[in-house]
Amino acid sequence: MCRGGRMFAPTKIWRRWHRKIKVNQKRYAVVSAIASSAVPSLVMARGHKIESVPELPLVIGDSAEKTSAAIDILKQVGAYPDA
């Protein structure tokens, strides 16, 4: 007696799950995303609360080892309401 049964809507072998994308197109997408994160109106349109953030894009280094330290850094900068 089988317990598993068949899978609903099984993955098809002919579906292209991993599509090849040109390297230049990938680079252009990354550069566009980084550039759009510097525009406050676009960031606010995505639902982020950035009224108290001093500048965009806000870059914080890898100085926080623990979560509590990261929360303290975000509170100091004024970006914690968005976290």
C-alpha atoms as one frame of an Amber mdcrd trajectory, in Angstrom:
protein
   0.000   0.000   0.000   1.531   3.298  -1.099   1.254   6.244   1.221   2.862
   8.983  -0.829   0.668   9.032  -3.889   1.317  11.181  -6.887   2.487  14.748
  -6.721   0.007  17.483  -7.649   1.137  19.441 -10.700   4.534  17.743 -10.986
   7.490  19.693 -12.287   7.754  19.296 -16.009  11.029  18.415 -17.665  10.418
  20.740 -20.578  10.016  23.852 -18.412  13.139  26.015 -18.498  13.788  26.654
 -14.816  17.300  28.028 -15.294  17.373  30.388 -18.235  20.659  31.662 -19.548
  20.939  35.426 -19.412  23.667  37.454 -21.053  26.351  38.685 -18.640  25.954
  42.281 -19.790  22.223  42.093 -19.113  22.859  40.796 -15.574  25.347  43.602
 -14.930  22.932  46.202 -16.270  20.180  44.894 -13.968  22.431  45.076 -10.885
  23.622  48.588 -11.746  20.039  49.737 -12.348  18.891  48.335  -8.994  21.708
  50.052  -7.122  21.052  53.334  -8.921  17.328  53.222  -8.171  18.031  52.691
  -4.468  19.489  56.221  -4.401  16.205  57.853  -5.476  14.082  58.551  -2.357
  10.754  58.638  -4.205  11.313  55.164  -5.661  12.375  53.772  -2.290   9.312
  55.256  -0.582   7.084  53.901  -3.349   8.266  50.419  -2.389   6.903  51.004
   1.124  10.090  51.762   3.056  10.041  54.276   5.906  13.013  56.519   5.202
  11.936  59.888   6.613  14.607  59.848   9.345  17.422  58.321   7.260  20.115
  60.963   6.634  21.082  59.927   3.077  20.374  57.296   0.470  21.749  54.777
  -0.252  22.607  54.066   3.368  25.751  51.938   3.528  26.755  50.301   6.809
  29.837  48.097   6.984  30.243  44.643   8.482  30.932  46.014  11.951  27.921
  44.290  13.552  28.625  40.694  14.510  25.391  40.069  16.420  21.803  41.007
  15.741  21.569  43.217  18.825  24.575  45.227  17.621  22.990  45.619  14.203
  19.752  46.842  15.779  21.700  49.395  17.832  23.446  50.659  14.679  20.126
  50.985  12.843  18.651  52.918  15.781  21.636  55.295  15.836  21.334  55.987
  12.122  17.527  56.331  12.243  16.738  53.416   9.947  15.236  51.088  12.567
  11.520  51.811  11.845  12.041  50.273   8.402  13.705  47.108   9.722
